[in-house]
Coordinates of C-alpha atoms (C1' of nucleotides) in Angstrom, one line a residue:
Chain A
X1 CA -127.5 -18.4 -26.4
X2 CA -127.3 -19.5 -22.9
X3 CA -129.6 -18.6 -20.0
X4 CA -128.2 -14.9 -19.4
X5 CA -130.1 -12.1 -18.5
X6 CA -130.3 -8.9 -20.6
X7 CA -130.5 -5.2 -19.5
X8 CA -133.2 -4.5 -22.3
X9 CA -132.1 -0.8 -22.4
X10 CA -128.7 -0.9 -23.7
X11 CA -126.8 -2.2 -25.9
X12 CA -123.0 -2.2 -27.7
X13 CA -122.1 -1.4 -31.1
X14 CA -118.9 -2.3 -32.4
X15 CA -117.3 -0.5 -35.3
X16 CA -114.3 -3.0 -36.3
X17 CA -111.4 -2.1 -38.7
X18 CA -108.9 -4.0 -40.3
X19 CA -106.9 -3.4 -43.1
X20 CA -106.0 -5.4 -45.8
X21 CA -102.8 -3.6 -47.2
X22 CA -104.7 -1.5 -49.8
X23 CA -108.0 0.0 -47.8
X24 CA -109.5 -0.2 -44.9
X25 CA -112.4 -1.9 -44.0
X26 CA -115.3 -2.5 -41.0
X27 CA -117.2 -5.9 -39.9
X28 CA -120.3 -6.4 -41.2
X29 CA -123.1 -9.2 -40.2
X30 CA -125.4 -9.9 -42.9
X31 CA -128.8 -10.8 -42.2
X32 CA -131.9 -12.6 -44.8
X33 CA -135.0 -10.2 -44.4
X34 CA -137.8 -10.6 -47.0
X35 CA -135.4 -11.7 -49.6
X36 CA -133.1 -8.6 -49.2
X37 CA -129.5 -8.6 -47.4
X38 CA -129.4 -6.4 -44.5
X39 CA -126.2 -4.9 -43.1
X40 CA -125.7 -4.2 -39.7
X41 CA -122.7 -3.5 -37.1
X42 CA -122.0 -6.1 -34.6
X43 CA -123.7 -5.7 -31.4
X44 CA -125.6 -7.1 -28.4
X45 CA -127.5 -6.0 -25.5
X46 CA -125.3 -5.7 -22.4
X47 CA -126.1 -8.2 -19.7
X48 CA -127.5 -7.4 -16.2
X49 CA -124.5 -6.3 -13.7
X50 CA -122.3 -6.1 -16.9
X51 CA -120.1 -3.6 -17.4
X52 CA -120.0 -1.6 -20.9
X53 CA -116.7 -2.0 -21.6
X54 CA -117.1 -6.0 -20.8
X55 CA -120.2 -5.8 -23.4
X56 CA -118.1 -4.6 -25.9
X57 CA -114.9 -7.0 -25.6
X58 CA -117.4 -9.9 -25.2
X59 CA -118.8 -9.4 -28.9
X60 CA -115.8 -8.6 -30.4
X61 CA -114.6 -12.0 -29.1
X62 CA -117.3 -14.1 -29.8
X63 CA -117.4 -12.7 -33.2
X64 CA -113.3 -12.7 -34.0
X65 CA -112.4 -15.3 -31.3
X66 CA -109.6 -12.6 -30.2
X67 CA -108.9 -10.5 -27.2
X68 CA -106.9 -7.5 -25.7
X69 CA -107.5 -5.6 -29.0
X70 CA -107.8 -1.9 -29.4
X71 CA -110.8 -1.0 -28.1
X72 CA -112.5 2.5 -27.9
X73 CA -115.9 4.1 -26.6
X74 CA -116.1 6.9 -29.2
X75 CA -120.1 7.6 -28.5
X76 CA -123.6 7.0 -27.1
X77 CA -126.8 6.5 -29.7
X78 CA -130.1 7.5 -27.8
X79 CA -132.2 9.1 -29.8
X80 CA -135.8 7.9 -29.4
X81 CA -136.6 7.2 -33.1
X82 CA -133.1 5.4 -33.8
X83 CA -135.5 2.1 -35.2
X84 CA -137.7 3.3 -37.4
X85 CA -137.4 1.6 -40.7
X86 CA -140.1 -1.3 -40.6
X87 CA -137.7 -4.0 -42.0
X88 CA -135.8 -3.2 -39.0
X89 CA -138.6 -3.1 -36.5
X90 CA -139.8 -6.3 -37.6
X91 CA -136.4 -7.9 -36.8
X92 CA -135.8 -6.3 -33.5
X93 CA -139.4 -7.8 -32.6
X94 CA -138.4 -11.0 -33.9
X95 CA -135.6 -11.6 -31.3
X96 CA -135.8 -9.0 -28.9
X97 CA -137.6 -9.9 -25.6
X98 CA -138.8 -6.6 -25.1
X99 CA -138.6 -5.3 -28.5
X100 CA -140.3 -1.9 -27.1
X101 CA -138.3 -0.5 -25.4
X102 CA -135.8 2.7 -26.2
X103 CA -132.4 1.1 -26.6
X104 CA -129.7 3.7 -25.9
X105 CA -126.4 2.0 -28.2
X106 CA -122.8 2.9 -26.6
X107 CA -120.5 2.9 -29.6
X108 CA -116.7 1.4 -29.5
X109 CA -113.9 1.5 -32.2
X110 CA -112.0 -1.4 -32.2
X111 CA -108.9 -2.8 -34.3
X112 CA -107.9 -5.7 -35.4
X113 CA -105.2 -7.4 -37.6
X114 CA -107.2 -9.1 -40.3
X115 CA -104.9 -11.9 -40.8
X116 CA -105.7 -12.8 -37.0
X117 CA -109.7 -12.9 -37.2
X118 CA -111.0 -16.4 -37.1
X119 CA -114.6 -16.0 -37.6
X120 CA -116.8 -18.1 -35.2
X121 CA -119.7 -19.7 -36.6
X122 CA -121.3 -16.9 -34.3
X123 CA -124.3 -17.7 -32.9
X124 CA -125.8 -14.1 -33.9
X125 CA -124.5 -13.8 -36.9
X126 CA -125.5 -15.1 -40.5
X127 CA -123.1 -14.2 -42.1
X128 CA -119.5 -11.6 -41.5
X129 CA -118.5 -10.1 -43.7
X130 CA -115.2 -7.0 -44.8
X131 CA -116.7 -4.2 -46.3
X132 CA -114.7 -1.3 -47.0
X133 CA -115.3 1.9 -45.3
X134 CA -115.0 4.5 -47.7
X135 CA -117.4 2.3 -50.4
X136 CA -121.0 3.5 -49.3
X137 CA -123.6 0.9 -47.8
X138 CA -126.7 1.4 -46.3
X139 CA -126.9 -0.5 -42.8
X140 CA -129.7 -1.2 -40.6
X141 CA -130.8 1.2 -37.7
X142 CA -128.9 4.4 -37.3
X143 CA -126.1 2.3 -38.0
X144 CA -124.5 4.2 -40.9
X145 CA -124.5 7.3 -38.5
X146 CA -122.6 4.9 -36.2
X147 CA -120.0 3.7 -38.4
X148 CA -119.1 7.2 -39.9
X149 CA -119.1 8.8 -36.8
X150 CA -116.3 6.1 -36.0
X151 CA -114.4 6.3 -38.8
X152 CA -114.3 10.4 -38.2
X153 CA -113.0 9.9 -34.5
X154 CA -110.5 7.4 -35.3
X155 CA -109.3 9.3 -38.2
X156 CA -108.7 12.3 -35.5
X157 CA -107.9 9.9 -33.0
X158 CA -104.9 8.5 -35.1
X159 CA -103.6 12.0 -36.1
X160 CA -103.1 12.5 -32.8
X161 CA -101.6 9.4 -31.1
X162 CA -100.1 7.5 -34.3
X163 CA -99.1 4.9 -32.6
X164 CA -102.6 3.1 -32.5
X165 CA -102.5 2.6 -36.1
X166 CA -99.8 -0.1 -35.4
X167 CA -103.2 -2.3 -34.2
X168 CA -104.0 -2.7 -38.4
X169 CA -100.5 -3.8 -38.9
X170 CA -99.3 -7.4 -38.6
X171 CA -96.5 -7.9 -36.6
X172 CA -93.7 -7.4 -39.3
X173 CA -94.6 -4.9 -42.1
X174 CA -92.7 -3.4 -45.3
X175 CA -92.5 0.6 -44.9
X176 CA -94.9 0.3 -47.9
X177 CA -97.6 -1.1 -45.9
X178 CA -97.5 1.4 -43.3
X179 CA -97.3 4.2 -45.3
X180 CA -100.1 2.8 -47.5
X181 CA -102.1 2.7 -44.0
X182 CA -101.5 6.0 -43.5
X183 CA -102.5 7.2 -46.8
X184 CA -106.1 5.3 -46.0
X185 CA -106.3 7.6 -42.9
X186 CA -105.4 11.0 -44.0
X187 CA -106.7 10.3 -47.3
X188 CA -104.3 11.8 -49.6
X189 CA -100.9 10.3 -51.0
X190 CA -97.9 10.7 -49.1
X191 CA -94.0 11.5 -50.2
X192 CA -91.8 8.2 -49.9
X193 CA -88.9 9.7 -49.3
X194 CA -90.6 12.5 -46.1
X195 CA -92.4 9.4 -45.1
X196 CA -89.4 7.2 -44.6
X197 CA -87.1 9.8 -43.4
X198 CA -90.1 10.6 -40.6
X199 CA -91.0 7.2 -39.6
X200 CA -87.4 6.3 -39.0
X201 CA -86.8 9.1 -36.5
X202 CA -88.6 6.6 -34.6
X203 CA -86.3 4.6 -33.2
X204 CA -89.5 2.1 -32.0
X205 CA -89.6 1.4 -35.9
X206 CA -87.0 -1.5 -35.7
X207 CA -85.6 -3.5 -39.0
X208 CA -86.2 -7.2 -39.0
X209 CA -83.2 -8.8 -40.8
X210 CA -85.9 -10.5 -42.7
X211 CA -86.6 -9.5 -46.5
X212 CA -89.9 -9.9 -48.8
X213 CA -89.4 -13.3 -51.3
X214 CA -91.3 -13.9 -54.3
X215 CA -92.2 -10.5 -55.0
X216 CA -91.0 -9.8 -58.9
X217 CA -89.3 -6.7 -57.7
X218 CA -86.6 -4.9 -55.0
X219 CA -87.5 -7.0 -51.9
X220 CA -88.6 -4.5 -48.9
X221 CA -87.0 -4.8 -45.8
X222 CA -89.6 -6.1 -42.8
X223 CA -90.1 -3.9 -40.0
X224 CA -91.7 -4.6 -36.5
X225 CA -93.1 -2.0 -34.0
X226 CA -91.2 -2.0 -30.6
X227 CA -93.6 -1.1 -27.6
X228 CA -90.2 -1.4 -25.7
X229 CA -88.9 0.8 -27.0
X230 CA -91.6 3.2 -27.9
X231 CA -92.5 3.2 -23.8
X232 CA -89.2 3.5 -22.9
X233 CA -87.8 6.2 -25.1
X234 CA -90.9 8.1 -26.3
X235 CA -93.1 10.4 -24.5
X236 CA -96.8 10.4 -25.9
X237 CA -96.6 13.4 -27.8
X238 CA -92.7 13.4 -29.0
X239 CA -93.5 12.3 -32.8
X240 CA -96.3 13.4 -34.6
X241 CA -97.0 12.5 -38.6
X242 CA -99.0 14.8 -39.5
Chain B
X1 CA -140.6 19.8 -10.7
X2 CA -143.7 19.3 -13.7
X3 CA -144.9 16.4 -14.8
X4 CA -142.7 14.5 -16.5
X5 CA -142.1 11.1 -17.3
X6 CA -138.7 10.0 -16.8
X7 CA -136.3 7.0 -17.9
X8 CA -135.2 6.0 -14.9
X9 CA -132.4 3.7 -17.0
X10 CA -130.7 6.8 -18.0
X11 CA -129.5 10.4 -17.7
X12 CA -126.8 13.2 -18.1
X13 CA -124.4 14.6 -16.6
X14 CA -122.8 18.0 -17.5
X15 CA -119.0 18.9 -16.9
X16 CA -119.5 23.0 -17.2
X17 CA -116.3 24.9 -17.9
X18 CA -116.2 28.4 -17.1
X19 CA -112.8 30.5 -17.4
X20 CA -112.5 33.8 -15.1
X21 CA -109.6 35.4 -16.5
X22 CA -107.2 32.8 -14.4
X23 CA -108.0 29.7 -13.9
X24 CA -110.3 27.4 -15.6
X25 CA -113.1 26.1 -13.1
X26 CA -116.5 24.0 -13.6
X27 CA -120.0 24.1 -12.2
X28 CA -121.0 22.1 -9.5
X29 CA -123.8 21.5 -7.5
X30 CA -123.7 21.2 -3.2
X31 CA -126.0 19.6 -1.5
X32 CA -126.1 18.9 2.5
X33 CA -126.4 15.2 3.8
X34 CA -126.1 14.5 7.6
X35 CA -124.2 17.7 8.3
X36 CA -121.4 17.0 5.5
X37 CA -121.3 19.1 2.4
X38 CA -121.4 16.8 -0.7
X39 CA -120.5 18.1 -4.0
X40 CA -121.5 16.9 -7.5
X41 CA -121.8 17.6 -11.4
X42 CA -124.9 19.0 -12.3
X43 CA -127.0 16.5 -14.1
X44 CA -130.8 14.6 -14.7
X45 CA -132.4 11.7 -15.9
X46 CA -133.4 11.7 -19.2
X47 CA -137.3 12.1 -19.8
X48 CA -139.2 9.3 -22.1
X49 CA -139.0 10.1 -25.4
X50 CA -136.2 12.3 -25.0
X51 CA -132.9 12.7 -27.1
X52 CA -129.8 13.0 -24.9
X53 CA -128.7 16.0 -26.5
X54 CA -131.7 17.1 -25.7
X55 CA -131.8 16.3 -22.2
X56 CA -127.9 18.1 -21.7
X57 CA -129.4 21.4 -23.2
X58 CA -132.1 20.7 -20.7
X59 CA -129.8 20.6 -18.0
X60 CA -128.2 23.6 -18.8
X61 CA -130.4 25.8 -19.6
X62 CA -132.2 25.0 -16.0
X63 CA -128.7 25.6 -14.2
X64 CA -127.5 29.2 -16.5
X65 CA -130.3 30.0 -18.1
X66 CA -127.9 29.9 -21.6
X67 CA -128.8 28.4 -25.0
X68 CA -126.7 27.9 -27.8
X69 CA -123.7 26.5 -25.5
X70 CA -120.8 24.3 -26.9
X71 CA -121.9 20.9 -26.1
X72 CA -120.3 17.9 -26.7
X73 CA -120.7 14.7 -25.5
X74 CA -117.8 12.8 -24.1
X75 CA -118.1 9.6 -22.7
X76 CA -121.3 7.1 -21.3
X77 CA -120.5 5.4 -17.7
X78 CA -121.9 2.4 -17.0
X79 CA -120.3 0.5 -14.6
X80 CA -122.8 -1.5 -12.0
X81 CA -121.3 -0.4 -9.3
X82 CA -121.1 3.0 -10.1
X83 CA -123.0 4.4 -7.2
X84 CA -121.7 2.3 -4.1
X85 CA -121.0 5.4 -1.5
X86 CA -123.6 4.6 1.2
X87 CA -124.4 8.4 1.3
X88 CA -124.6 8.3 -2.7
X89 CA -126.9 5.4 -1.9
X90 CA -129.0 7.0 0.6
X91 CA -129.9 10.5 -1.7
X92 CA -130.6 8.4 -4.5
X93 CA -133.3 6.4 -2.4
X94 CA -134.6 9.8 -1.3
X95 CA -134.9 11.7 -5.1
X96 CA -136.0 8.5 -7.0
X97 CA -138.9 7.2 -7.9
X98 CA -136.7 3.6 -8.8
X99 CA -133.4 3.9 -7.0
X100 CA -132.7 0.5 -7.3
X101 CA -132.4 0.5 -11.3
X102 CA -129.0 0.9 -12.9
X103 CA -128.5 3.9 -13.9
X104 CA -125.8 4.6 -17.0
X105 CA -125.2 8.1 -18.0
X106 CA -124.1 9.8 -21.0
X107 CA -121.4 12.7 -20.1
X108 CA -121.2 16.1 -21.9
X109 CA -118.8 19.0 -21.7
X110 CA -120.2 22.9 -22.0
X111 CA -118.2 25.8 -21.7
X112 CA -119.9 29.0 -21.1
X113 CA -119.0 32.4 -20.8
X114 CA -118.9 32.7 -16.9
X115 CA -120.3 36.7 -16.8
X116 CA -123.6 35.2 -19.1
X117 CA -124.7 32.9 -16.5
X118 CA -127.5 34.1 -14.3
X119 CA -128.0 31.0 -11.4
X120 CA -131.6 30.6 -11.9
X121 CA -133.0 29.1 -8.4
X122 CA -132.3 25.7 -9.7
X123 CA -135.0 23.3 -8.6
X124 CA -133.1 20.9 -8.3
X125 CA -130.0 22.5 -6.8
X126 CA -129.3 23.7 -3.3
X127 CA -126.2 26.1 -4.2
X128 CA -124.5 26.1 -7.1
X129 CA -120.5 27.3 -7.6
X130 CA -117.6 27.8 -9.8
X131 CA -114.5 25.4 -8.6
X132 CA -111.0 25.1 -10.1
X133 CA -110.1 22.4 -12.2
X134 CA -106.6 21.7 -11.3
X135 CA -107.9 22.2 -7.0
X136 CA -109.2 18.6 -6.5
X137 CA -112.5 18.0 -4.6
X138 CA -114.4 14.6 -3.5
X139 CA -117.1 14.3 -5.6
X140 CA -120.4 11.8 -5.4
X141 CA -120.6 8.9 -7.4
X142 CA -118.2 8.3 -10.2
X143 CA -118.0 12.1 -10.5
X144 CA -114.2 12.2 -10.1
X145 CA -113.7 9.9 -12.9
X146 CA -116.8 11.9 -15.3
X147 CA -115.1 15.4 -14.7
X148 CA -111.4 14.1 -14.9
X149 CA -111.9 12.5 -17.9
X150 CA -114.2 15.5 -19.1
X151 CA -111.4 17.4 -18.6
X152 CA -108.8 15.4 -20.1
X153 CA -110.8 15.3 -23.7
X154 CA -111.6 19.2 -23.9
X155 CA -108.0 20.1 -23.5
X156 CA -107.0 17.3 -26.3
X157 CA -110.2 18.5 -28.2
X158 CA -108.9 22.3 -28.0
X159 CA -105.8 21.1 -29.1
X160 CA -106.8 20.0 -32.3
X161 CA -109.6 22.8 -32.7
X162 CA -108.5 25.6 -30.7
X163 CA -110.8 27.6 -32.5
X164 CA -113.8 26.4 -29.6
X165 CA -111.6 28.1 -26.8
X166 CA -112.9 31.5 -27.5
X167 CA -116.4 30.1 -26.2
X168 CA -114.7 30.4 -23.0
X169 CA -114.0 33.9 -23.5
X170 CA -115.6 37.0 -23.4
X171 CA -117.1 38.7 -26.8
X172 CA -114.2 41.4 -26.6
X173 CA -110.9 40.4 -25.0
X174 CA -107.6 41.5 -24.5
X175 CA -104.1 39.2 -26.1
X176 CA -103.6 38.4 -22.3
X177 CA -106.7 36.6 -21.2
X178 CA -106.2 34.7 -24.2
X179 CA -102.8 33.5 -23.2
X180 CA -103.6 33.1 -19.6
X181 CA -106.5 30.7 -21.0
X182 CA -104.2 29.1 -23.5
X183 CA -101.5 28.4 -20.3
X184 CA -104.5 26.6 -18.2
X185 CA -105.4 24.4 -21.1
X186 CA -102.0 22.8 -21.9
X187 CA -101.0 23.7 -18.8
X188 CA -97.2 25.3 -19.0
X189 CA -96.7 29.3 -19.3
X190 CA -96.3 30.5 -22.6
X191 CA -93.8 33.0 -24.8
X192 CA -95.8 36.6 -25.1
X193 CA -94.0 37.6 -27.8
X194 CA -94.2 34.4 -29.9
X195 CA -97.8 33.4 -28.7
X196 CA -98.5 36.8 -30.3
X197 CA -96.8 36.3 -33.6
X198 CA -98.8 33.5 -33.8
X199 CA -102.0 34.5 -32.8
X200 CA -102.4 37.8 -35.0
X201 CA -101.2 35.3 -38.2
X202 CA -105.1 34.4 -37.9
X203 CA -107.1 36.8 -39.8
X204 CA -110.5 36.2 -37.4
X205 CA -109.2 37.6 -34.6
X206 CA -110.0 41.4 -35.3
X207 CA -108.9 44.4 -32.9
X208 CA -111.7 46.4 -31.7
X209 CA -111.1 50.5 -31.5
X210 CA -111.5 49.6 -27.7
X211 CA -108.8 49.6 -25.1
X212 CA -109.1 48.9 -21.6
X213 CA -109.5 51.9 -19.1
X214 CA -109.0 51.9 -15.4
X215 CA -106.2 49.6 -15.4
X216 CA -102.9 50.8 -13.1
X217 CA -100.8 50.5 -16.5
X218 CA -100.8 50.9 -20.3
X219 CA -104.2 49.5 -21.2
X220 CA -104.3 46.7 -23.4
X221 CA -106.1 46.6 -26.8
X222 CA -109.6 44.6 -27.2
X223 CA -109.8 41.9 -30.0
X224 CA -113.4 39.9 -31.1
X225 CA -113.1 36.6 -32.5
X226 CA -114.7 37.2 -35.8
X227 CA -116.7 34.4 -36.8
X228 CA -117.4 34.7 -40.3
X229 CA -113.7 35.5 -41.6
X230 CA -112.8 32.5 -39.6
X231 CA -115.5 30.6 -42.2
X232 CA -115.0 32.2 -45.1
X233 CA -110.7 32.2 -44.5
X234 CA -109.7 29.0 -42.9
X235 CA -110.1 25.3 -43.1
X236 CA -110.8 23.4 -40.3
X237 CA -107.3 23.1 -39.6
X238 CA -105.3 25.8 -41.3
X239 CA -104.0 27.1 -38.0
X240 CA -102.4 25.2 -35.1
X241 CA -101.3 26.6 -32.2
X242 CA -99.6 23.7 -30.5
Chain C
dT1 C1' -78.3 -15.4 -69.9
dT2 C1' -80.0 -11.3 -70.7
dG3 C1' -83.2 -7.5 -70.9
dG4 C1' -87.5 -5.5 -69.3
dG5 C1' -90.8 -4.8 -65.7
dT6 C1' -91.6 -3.3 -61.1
dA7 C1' -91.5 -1.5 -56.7
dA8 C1' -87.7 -0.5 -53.0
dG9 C1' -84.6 2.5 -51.4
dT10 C1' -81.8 6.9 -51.1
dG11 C1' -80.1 12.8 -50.5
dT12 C1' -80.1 17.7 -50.9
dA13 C1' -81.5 22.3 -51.2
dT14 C1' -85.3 25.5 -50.0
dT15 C1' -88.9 27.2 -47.4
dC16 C1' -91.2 27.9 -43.4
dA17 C1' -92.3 27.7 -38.5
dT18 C1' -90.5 27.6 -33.8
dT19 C1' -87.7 29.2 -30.4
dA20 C1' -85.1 32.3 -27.3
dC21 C1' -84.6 36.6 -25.7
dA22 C1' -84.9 42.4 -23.5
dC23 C1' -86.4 46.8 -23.9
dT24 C1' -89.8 50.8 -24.6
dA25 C1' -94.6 52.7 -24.2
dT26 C1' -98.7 54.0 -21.7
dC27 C1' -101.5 54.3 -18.2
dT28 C1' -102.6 54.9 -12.8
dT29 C1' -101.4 56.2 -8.3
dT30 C1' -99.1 58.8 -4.8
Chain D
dA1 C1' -93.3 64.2 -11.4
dA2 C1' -91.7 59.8 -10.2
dA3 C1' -92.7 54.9 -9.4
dG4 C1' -95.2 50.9 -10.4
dA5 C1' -97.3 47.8 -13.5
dT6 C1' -98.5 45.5 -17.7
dA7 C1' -98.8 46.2 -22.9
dG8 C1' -96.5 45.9 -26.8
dT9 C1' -92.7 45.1 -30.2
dG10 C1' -88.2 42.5 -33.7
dT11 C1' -84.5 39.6 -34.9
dA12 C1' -81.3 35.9 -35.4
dA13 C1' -80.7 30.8 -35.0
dT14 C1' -82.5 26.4 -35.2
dG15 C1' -85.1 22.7 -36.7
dA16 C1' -88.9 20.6 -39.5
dA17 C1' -91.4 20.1 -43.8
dT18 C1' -91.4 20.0 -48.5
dA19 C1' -90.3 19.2 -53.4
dC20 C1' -88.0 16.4 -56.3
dA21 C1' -85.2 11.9 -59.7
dC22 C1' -82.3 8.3 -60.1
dT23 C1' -80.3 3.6 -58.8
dT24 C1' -80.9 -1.1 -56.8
dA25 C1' -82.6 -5.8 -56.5
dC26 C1' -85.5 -9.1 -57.5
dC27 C1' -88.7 -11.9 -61.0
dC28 C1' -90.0 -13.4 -65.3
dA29 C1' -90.0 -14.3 -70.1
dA30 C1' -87.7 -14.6 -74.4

DNA sequence: TTGGGTAAGTGTATTCATTACACTATCTTT
DNA sequence: AAAGATAGTGTAATGAATACACTTACCCAA
């Protein structure tokens, strides 16, 4: 880690999604502690003069090599006994310069397109890992308080402004996908037919002239998301899903 | 002020919403610096050992003497430069014990019930008063940017859960304060007759035997919000009024 | 080449909520 | 007793949400 200097008070947590056409799933590192696998979110200290936001987008890169993604402060961790398990005390005073200090954690959501991550040998990290978000795991820290807290505000978050969800997507999608996206995030199964006949009201929803191959079935027709479009035409709150 | 320990890394900052039967307005503190009036959200470092939460309820309690407020934190600012007014600069020399430490703070919205306060003689305040939303006012620091976005998320959070409005309002009320409040959160006059139709579908709100008296016209009926039909009767989000 | 498997793609009728809109009722004041 | 002011009320038209079943296009195997 080069010579940087570290505001030993607080720290970024990322919560990162990513979908992988069938559930959605967070980043995970994996750490070696006394022969047991510890999960944790991603996250670092934020550096002196750094600004939060800066903190946040510099994990997520050095941990998926990507930038400009979908990123979201959703909320701040500070309660005093947020370390209290002694596996996890031991680690934070195994690389933490000042290990005893109150850490206050400022939370973001962020999204990626799976098929995008490259993941860095990261200097931090053992080992990254998908894990998906409605499978329970315990993390480290208050971490699992973290990640569901996440997961509930994005949940709300995409109710309300759909359009975000598009961040999962790749760029060219079947109707399928998206609708199989959305059935991740409301959590119940959707009408094909209502779901089509609402999406395509969108006119941002454009068809590619591109098909699926090698499926043994009806090819879908690919569709991309037009920002164009959507900026142009659509005021935030003129389509709603749900 | 006793004798406390504080963080001097972090603190709070409360955006207080009040609603007095026309406009929705918010607390804020005044405090006089080389002749000039300067105006800001009421707010404190946090103590060591203290939970954020914590530390809100703190601050409100001190400023209205009221417990059991909706609280809700919103967003944590942390820029560096956050304080950089040379005024800003020179109270903050005079109040702390570090002033030189960057300071992030975590940023809650309250709404009270404006005829429950009692302004205690806030140690820590000079003068305290109600101000308008939507009338803009200079205020210290990064307050602009705190209370703008503070009030940017309650009217998208009452959106979705309109249900946490009535904490604005009185315990009995008439049908019009609750449109007038209704009309300052999203902001465009509403239909009587329809916002009626729609309001009476929900079982919780209950009409009192209660009218108005010593009003110049026919005196309008009082309704409570009833609590425990809402609980028993209605999911989270059985009733929409957007 | 043909038949079976599989998911894509399509339309209609019903129900329900939203909107637009104007007059009467009840109290106070003069 | 009349004027002023706000409360309180109903209906018709429009648009959105829902429920629901069959045909199409491709792959694969016999």
């Amino acid at each position: 880690m080069a010579n940087f200097h570290y505001n030993p008070h607080i720290s970024v947590d990322c919560v990162i999604f990513g979908f992988d056409d069938e559930r959605i799933n967070i980043l995970l590192i994996k750490r070696k502690q006394e022969g047991k696998n510890i999960y944790a979110l991603p996250g670092d200290l934020v550096r002196k003069g750094e600004d939060l936001d800066h903190a946040a987008t510099r994990v997520l890169f050095e941990l998926t090599n990507l930038q400009n993604l979908y990123l979201e402060q959703f909320k701040t961790f500070g309660s005093p006994d947020r370390i209290n398990d002694p596996l996890d005390i031991e680690w934070v005073n195994s690389i933490r310069e000042h290990p005893e200090v109150r850490v206050i954690t400022i939370a973001y959501n962020s999204l990626v397109k799976v098929e995008d991550v490259e993941f860095a040998p990261a200097s931090f990290a053992e080992e990254v890992l998908w894990h998906p978000i409605d499978k329970p795991q315990k993390l480290a820290f208050d971490h699992n308080d973290i990640a569901n807290t996440g997961w509930a505000m994005l949940r709300e978050k995409i109710k309300r402004e759909p359009l975000i969800a598009f961040s999962l997507l790749p760029e060219k999608f079947t109707l399928r996908q998206l609708q199989t996206l959305y059935e991740a995030i409301v959590g119940s199964s959707l009408d094909k037919r209502n779901f089509r006949k609402r999406m395509l009201r969108n006119k941002f929803l454009v068809a590619l002239e591109e098909k699926q191959s090698g499926v043994s079935h009806k090819p879908a027709q690919y569709f991309k998301f037009d920002e164009a479009i959507y900026k142009e035409d659509f005021a935030k709150d003129q389509w709603f899903l749900f």
